[in-house]
PDB file of C-alpha atoms in Angstrom:
ATOM      1  CA  MET A   1      23.475  -9.570  -8.075  1.00  0.00           C
ATOM      2  CA  ILE A   2      20.412 -11.577  -7.020  1.00  0.00           C
ATOM      3  CA  VAL A   3      20.512 -15.163  -7.469  1.00  0.00           C
ATOM      4  CA  THR A   4      17.794 -16.800  -9.484  1.00  0.00           C
ATOM      5  CA  GLY A   5      19.402 -20.109 -10.475  1.00  0.00           C
ATOM      6  CA  CYS A   6      19.966 -22.728  -7.750  1.00  0.00           C
ATOM      7  CA  ALA A   7      23.327 -24.627  -7.848  1.00  0.00           C
ATOM      8  CA  VAL A   8      23.101 -27.257  -5.326  1.00  0.00           C
ATOM      9  CA  GLY A   9      26.232 -26.943  -2.763  1.00  0.00           C
ATOM     10  CA  SER A  10      27.150 -23.573  -3.994  1.00  0.00           C
ATOM     11  CA  GLY A  11      28.212 -20.646  -1.737  1.00  0.00           C
ATOM     12  CA  ALA A  12      25.848 -17.843  -0.978  1.00  0.00           C
ATOM     13  CA  VAL A  13      25.752 -14.690   1.190  1.00  0.00           C
ATOM     14  CA  VAL A  14      23.081 -12.869   2.838  1.00  0.00           C
ATOM     15  CA  LYS A  15      22.558  -9.505   0.911  1.00  0.00           C
ATOM     16  CA  GLY A  16      20.176  -6.708   0.898  1.00  0.00           C
ATOM     17  CA  VAL A  17      18.590  -7.146   4.309  1.00  0.00           C
ATOM     18  CA  GLY A  18      19.839  -3.888   5.571  1.00  0.00           C
ATOM     19  CA  PRO A  19      21.284  -2.549   8.725  1.00  0.00           C
ATOM     20  CA  GLY A  20      19.397  -3.348  11.994  1.00  0.00           C
ATOM     21  CA  ASP A  21      17.336  -6.154  10.124  1.00  0.00           C
ATOM     22  CA  LEU A  22      17.779  -9.731   9.930  1.00  0.00           C
ATOM     23  CA  LEU A  23      16.933 -12.544   7.159  1.00  0.00           C
ATOM     24  CA  LYS A  24      14.717 -15.130   8.810  1.00  0.00           C
ATOM     25  CA  LEU A  25      15.916 -18.741   8.610  1.00  0.00           C
ATOM     26  CA  ARG A  26      12.761 -20.669   8.605  1.00  0.00           C
ATOM     27  CA  GLU A  27      11.889 -24.398   9.206  1.00  0.00           C
ATOM     28  CA  GLY A  28      10.112 -24.520   5.870  1.00  0.00           C
ATOM     29  CA  PRO A  29       9.775 -22.633   2.443  1.00  0.00           C
ATOM     30  CA  GLY A  30       7.301 -19.904   3.435  1.00  0.00           C
ATOM     31  CA  LEU A  31       6.323 -17.051   5.905  1.00  0.00           C
ATOM     32  CA  ASN A  32       4.128 -19.443   7.747  1.00  0.00           C
ATOM     33  CA  HIS A  33       7.006 -21.545   8.982  1.00  0.00           C
ATOM     34  CA  ASN A  34       8.556 -21.091  12.263  1.00  0.00           C
ATOM     35  CA  ILE A  35      11.741 -18.810  12.428  1.00  0.00           C
ATOM     36  CA  ILE A  36      14.958 -20.728  13.647  1.00  0.00           C
ATOM     37  CA  ILE A  37      17.358 -17.687  13.719  1.00  0.00           C
ATOM     38  CA  GLY A  38      18.055 -14.302  12.112  1.00  0.00           C
ATOM     39  CA  LEU A  39      20.814 -13.861   9.792  1.00  0.00           C
ATOM     40  CA  PRO A  40      22.576 -10.377   9.143  1.00  0.00           C
ATOM     41  CA  ASP A  41      23.863  -9.198   5.875  1.00  0.00           C
ATOM     42  CA  GLY A  42      27.087 -10.966   5.079  1.00  0.00           C
ATOM     43  CA  THR A  43      26.311 -14.424   6.670  1.00  0.00           C
ATOM     44  CA  ARG A  44      27.984 -17.089   4.630  1.00  0.00           C
ATOM     45  CA  LEU A  45      25.685 -19.934   3.636  1.00  0.00           C
ATOM     46  CA  THR A  46      25.780 -23.081   1.549  1.00  0.00           C
ATOM     47  CA  ARG A  47      22.884 -23.456  -0.715  1.00  0.00           C
ATOM     48  CA  GLN A  48      20.850 -26.710  -1.150  1.00  0.00           C
ATOM     49  CA  ASN A  49      17.757 -26.941  -3.137  1.00  0.00           C
ATOM     50  CA  CYS A  50      15.421 -24.381  -4.058  1.00  0.00           C
ATOM     51  CA  VAL A  51      11.388 -24.294  -4.305  1.00  0.00           C
ATOM     52  CA  THR A  52       8.733 -22.029  -5.286  1.00  0.00           C
ATOM     53  CA  ASN A  53       5.992 -21.359  -2.968  1.00  0.00           C
ATOM     54  CA  ASN A  54       3.278 -18.664  -3.590  1.00  0.00           C
ATOM     55  CA  GLY A  55       5.370 -17.281  -6.447  1.00  0.00           C
ATOM     56  CA  LYS A  56       8.407 -16.617  -4.167  1.00  0.00           C
ATOM     57  CA  VAL A  57      11.676 -18.681  -4.461  1.00  0.00           C
ATOM     58  CA  TRP A  58      12.988 -20.326  -1.053  1.00  0.00           C
ATOM     59  CA  CYS A  59      16.253 -22.024  -0.838  1.00  0.00           C
ATOM     60  CA  ARG A  60      17.237 -24.473   1.608  1.00  0.00           C
ATOM     61  CA  VAL A  61      20.443 -23.379   3.286  1.00  0.00           C
ATOM     62  CA  SER A  62      22.962 -24.225   6.010  1.00  0.00           C
ATOM     63  CA  LEU A  63      25.502 -22.083   7.685  1.00  0.00           C
ATOM     64  CA  ALA A  64      28.852 -22.199   6.144  1.00  0.00           C
ATOM     65  CA  ASP A  65      30.494 -21.985   9.692  1.00  0.00           C
ATOM     66  CA  ARG A  66      27.917 -24.247  11.394  1.00  0.00           C
ATOM     67  CA  PRO A  67      26.582 -26.752   8.831  1.00  0.00           C
ATOM     68  CA  GLY A  68      24.312 -28.258  11.588  1.00  0.00           C
ATOM     69  CA  ILE A  69      22.035 -25.132  11.499  1.00  0.00           C
ATOM     70  CA  SER A  70      19.740 -25.259   8.350  1.00  0.00           C
ATOM     71  CA  GLY A  71      16.641 -24.146   6.992  1.00  0.00           C
ATOM     72  CA  TYR A  72      14.837 -21.940   4.311  1.00  0.00           C
ATOM     73  CA  VAL A  73      15.472 -18.421   3.286  1.00  0.00           C
ATOM     74  CA  SER A  74      14.098 -16.079   0.636  1.00  0.00           C
ATOM     75  CA  ALA A  75      16.083 -16.246  -2.541  1.00  0.00           C
ATOM     76  CA  ASP A  76      15.521 -12.354  -2.903  1.00  0.00           C
ATOM     77  CA  TYR A  77      18.240 -11.916  -0.159  1.00  0.00           C
ATOM     78  CA  LEU A  78      20.944 -14.472  -1.442  1.00  0.00           C
ATOM     79  CA  ALA A  79      23.991 -13.452  -3.633  1.00  0.00           C
ATOM     80  CA  HIS A  80      26.839 -15.580  -4.900  1.00  0.00           C
ATOM     81  CA  ARG A  81      30.034 -15.513  -2.965  1.00  0.00           C
TER      82      ARG A  81
END
């Protein structure tokens, strides 16, 4: 199930990246922003706010296990957990 709504503080999980690939956690909402780290499928996140940039939805997230690490990911790869 792909997330289109944006409930602040809700749990999310990385889904659909595929084996051997990573979802890029970026400094800002868009492909032009620097990559902080890569997140494999199954990574547990806490969603903050979401924004639309060039027709794509980006959500600000933090790692559930390491809340100090936060950035933006494409909403296409988030599922409810």
